[in-house]
CSV table of C-alpha atoms in Angstrom, one decimal:
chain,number,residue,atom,x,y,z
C,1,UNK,CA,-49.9,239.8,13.9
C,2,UNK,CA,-48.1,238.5,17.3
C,3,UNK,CA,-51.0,238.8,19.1
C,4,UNK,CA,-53.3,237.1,16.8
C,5,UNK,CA,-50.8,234.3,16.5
C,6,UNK,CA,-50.8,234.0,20.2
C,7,UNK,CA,-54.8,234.8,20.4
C,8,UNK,CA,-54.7,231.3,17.4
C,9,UNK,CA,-52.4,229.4,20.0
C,10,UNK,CA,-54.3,229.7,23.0
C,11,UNK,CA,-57.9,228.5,21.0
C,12,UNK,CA,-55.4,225.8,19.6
C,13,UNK,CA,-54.4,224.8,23.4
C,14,UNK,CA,-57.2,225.3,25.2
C,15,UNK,CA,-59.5,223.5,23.0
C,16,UNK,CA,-57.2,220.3,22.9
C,17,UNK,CA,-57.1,220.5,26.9
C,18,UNK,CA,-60.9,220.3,27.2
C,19,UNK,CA,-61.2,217.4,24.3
C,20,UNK,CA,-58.3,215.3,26.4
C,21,UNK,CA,-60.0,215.9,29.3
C,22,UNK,CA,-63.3,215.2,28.8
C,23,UNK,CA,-62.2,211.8,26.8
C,24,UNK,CA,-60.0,211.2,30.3
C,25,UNK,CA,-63.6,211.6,32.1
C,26,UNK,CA,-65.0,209.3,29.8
C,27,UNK,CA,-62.7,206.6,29.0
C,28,UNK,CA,-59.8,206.6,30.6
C,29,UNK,CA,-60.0,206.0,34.7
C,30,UNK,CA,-57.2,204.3,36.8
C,31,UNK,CA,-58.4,200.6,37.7
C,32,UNK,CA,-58.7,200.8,41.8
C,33,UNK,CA,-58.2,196.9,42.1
C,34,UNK,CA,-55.2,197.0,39.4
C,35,UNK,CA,-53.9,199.9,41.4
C,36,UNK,CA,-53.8,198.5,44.5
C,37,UNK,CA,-52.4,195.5,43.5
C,38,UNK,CA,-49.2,197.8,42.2
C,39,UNK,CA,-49.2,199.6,45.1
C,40,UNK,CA,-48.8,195.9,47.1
C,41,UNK,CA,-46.3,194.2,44.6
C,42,UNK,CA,-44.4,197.3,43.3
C,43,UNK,CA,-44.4,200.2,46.0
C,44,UNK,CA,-44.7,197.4,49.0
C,45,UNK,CA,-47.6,199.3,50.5
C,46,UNK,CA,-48.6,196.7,53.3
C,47,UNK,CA,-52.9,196.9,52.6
C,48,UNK,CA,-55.6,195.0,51.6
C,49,UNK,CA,-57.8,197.6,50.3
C,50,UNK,CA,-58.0,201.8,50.6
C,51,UNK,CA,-59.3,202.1,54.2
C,52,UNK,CA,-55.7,200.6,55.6
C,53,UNK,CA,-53.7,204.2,54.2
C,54,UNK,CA,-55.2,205.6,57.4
C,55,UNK,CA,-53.3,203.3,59.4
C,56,UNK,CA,-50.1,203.9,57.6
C,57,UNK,CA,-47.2,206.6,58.6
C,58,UNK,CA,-48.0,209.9,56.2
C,59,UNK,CA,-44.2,209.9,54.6
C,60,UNK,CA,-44.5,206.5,53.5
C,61,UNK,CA,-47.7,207.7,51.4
C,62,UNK,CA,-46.0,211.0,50.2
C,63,UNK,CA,-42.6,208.9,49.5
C,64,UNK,CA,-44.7,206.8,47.2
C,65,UNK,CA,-47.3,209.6,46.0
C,66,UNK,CA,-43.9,211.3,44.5
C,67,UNK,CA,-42.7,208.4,42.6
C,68,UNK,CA,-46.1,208.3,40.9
C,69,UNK,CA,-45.8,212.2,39.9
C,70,UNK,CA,-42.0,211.2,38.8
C,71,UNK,CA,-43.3,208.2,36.7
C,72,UNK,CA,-45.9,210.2,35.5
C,73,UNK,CA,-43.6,213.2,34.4
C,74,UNK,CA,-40.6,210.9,32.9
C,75,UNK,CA,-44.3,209.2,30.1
C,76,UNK,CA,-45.2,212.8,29.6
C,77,UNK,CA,-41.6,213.8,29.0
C,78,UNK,CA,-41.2,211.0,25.9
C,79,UNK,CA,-44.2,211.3,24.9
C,80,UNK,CA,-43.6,215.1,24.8
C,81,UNK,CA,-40.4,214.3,22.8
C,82,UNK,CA,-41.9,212.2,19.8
C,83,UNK,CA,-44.7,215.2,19.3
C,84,UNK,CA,-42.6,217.7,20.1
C,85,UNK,CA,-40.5,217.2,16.8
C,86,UNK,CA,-44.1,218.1,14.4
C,87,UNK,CA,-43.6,221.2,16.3
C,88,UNK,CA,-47.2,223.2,16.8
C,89,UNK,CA,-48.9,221.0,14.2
C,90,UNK,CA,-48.7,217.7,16.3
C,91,UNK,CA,-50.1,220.7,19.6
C,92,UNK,CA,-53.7,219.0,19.5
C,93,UNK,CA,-52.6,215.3,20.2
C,94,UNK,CA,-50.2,215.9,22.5
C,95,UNK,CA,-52.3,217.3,24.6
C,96,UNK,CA,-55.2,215.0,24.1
C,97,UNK,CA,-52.3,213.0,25.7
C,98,UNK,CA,-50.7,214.7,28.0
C,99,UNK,CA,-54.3,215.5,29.7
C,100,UNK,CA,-54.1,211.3,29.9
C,101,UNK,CA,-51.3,211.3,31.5
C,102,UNK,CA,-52.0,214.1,34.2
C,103,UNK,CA,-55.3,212.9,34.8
C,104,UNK,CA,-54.1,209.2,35.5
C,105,UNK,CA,-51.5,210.5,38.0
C,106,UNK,CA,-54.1,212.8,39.7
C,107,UNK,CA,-56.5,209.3,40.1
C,108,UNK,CA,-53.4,207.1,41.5
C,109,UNK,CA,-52.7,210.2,43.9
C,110,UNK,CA,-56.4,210.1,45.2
C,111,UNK,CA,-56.1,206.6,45.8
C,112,UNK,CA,-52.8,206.4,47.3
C,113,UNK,CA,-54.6,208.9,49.7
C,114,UNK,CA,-57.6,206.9,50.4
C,115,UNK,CA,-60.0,208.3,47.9
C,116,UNK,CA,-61.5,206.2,45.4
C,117,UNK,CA,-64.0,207.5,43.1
C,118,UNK,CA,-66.9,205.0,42.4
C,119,UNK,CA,-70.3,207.4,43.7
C,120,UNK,CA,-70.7,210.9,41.8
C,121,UNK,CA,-69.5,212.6,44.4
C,122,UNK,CA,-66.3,210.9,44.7
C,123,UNK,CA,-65.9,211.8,41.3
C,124,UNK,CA,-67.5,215.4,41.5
C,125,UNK,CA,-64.3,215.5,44.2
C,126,UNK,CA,-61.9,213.7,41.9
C,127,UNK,CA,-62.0,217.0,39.6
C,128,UNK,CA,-62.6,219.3,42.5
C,129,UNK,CA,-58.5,218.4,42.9
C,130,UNK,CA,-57.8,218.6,39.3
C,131,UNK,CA,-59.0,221.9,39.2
C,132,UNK,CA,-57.1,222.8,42.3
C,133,UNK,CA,-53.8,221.2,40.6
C,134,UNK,CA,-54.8,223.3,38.0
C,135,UNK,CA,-54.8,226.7,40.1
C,136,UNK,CA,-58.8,227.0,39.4
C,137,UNK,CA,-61.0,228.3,41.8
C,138,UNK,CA,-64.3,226.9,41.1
C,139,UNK,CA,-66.3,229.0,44.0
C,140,UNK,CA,-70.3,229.3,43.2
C,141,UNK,CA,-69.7,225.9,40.8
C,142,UNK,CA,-69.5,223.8,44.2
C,143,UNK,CA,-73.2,224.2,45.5
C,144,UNK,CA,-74.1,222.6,42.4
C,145,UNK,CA,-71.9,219.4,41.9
C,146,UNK,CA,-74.6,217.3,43.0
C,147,UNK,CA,-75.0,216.5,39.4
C,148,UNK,CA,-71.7,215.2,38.2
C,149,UNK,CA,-72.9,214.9,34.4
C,150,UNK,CA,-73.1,218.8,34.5
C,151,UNK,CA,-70.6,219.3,37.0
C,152,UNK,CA,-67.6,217.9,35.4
C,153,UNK,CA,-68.0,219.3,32.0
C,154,UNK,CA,-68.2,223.1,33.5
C,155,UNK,CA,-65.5,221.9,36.0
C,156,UNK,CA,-63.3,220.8,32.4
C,157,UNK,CA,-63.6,224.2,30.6
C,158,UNK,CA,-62.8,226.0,33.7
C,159,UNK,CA,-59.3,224.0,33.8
C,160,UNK,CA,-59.0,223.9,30.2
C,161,UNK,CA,-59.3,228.0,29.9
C,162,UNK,CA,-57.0,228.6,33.1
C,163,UNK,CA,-54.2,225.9,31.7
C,164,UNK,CA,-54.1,227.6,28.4
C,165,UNK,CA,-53.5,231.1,29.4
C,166,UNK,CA,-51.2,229.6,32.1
C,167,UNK,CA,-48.7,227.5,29.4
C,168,UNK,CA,-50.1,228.7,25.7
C,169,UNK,CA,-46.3,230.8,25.8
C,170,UNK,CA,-44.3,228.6,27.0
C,171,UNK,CA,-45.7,225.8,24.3
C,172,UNK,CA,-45.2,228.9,21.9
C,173,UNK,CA,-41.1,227.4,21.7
C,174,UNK,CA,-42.3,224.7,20.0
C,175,UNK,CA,-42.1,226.8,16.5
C,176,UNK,CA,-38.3,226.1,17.1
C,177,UNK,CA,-37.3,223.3,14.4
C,178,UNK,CA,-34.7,221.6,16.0
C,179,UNK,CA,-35.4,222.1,19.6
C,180,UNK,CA,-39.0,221.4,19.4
C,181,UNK,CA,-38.5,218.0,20.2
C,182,UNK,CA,-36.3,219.5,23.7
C,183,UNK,CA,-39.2,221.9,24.1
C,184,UNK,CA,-41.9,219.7,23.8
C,185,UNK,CA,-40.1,216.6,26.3
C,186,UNK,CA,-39.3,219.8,28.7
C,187,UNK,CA,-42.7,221.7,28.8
C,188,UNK,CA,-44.6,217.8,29.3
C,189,UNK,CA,-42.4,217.5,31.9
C,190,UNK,CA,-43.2,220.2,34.0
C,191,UNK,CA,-46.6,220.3,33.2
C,192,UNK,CA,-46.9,217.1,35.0
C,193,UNK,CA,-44.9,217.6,37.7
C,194,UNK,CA,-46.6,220.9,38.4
C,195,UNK,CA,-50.0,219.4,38.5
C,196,UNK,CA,-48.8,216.2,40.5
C,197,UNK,CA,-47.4,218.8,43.2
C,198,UNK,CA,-50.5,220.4,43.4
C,199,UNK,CA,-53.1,217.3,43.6
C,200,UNK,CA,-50.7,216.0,46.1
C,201,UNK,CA,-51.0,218.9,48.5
C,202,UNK,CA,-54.9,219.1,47.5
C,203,UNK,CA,-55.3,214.9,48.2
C,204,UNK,CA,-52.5,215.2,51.6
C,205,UNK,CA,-54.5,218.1,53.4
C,206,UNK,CA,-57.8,216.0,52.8
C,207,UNK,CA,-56.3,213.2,53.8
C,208,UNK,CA,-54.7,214.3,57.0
C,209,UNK,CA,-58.2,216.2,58.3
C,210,UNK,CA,-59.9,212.9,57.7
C,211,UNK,CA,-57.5,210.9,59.8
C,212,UNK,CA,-58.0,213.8,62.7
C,213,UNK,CA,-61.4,213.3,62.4
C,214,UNK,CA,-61.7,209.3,62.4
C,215,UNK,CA,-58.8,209.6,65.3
C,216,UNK,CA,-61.1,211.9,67.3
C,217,UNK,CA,-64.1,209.5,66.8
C,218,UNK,CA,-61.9,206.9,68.1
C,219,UNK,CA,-61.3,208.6,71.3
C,220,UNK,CA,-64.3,210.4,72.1
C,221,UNK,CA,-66.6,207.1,73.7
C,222,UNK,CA,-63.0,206.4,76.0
C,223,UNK,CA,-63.3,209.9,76.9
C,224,UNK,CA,-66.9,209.3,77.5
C,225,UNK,CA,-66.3,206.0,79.4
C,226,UNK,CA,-63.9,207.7,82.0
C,227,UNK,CA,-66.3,210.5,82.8
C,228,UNK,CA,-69.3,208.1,83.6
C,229,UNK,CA,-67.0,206.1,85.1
C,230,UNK,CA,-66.4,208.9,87.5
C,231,UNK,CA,-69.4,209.6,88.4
């Protein structure tokens, strides 16, 4: 009987992961051009569009890039806490959700970065992070992102099935009456912050190699001048 309960749950979880997701994919996206108005009048991040994070230090990005994983954490948390007290029959939209939620913070973190996601491969490596915040390894799935239509919806059941084995017990607590509510605030929480801490490293790392790369660029015709210069 346990194990068919918890065989019930994780069907239950994973299946409300992929519907939030794929609804995130389709309607819900983080407005660059809102977004970096915020990130000018609320986190005083001196740019005019994307292309100036390059020029800024890298602990002024992460300083911000954490206060959007708190902020996102602290929505899922309350949000977490009015479901939470429906115990496992309320699972389904609070992960519809929570997915929201994580997904949003992943797209503010890929912009904070520099990475906006307006051609089909920007967005075939928008989920290429939430997978990695996830913990997903997507391997063979890579050669073929080229179309993003097909892409993203194999990329979503990978996450969907590794999230659900990777939180179906923990959600499990939720069965608890009274501290469902405590539970459910709890569980949103970390489930945010775990994913925020993972997109960040994912979105910092390519981030950082693009900067060496455009700094390298920059010095290479100098370099080039001097030595015909030389000559």
């Amino acid at each position: 009987m346990v194990g068919e309960r918890k065989t019930w749950l994780r069907r239950r979880v994973e299946g409300a992961l992929e519907k939030g997701l794929t609804r995130a994919y389709k309607t819900v996206q983080v407005d660059p051009n809102k977004f970096l108005l915020q990130l000018r009048v609320a986190y005083r991040v001196p740019i005019s569009g994307y292309h100036g994070v390059f020029s800024l230090e890298l602990s002024e990005l992460d300083n911000v890039a954490e206060s959007i994983i708190r902020s996102g954490m602290k929505m899922a948390a309350v949000e977490g806490a009015g479901f939470g007290m429906g115990g496992l029959i309320t699972i389904v939209p609070d992960l519809g959700l929570l997915s929201a939620i994580t997904m949003r913070t992943i797209q503010k973190l890929s912009l904070l970065y520099g990475f906006e996601y307006n051609t089909d491969d920007e967005i075939a490596e928008l989920w290429i992070a939430a997978a990695s915040a996830a913990g997903v390894d997507l391997g063979r799935d890579l050669l073929e992102r080229e179309v993003v239509n097909k892409f993203v919806p194999r990329v979503i059941q990978r996450i969907a099935a590794r999230a659900s084995a990777e939180v179906v017990e923990k959600w499990a607590g939720r069965v608890i009456p009274l501290a469902s509510s405590v539970i459910g605030a709890g569980l949103n929480y970390w489930f945010v912050r775990a994913w925020g801490q993972r997109a960040l490293v994912h979105f910092r790392q390519r981030h950082m190699a693009l900067r060496e790369r455009r700094q390298a660029s920059l010095t290479m015709p100098s370099e080039a001048g001097l030595s015909s210069g030389g000559i």
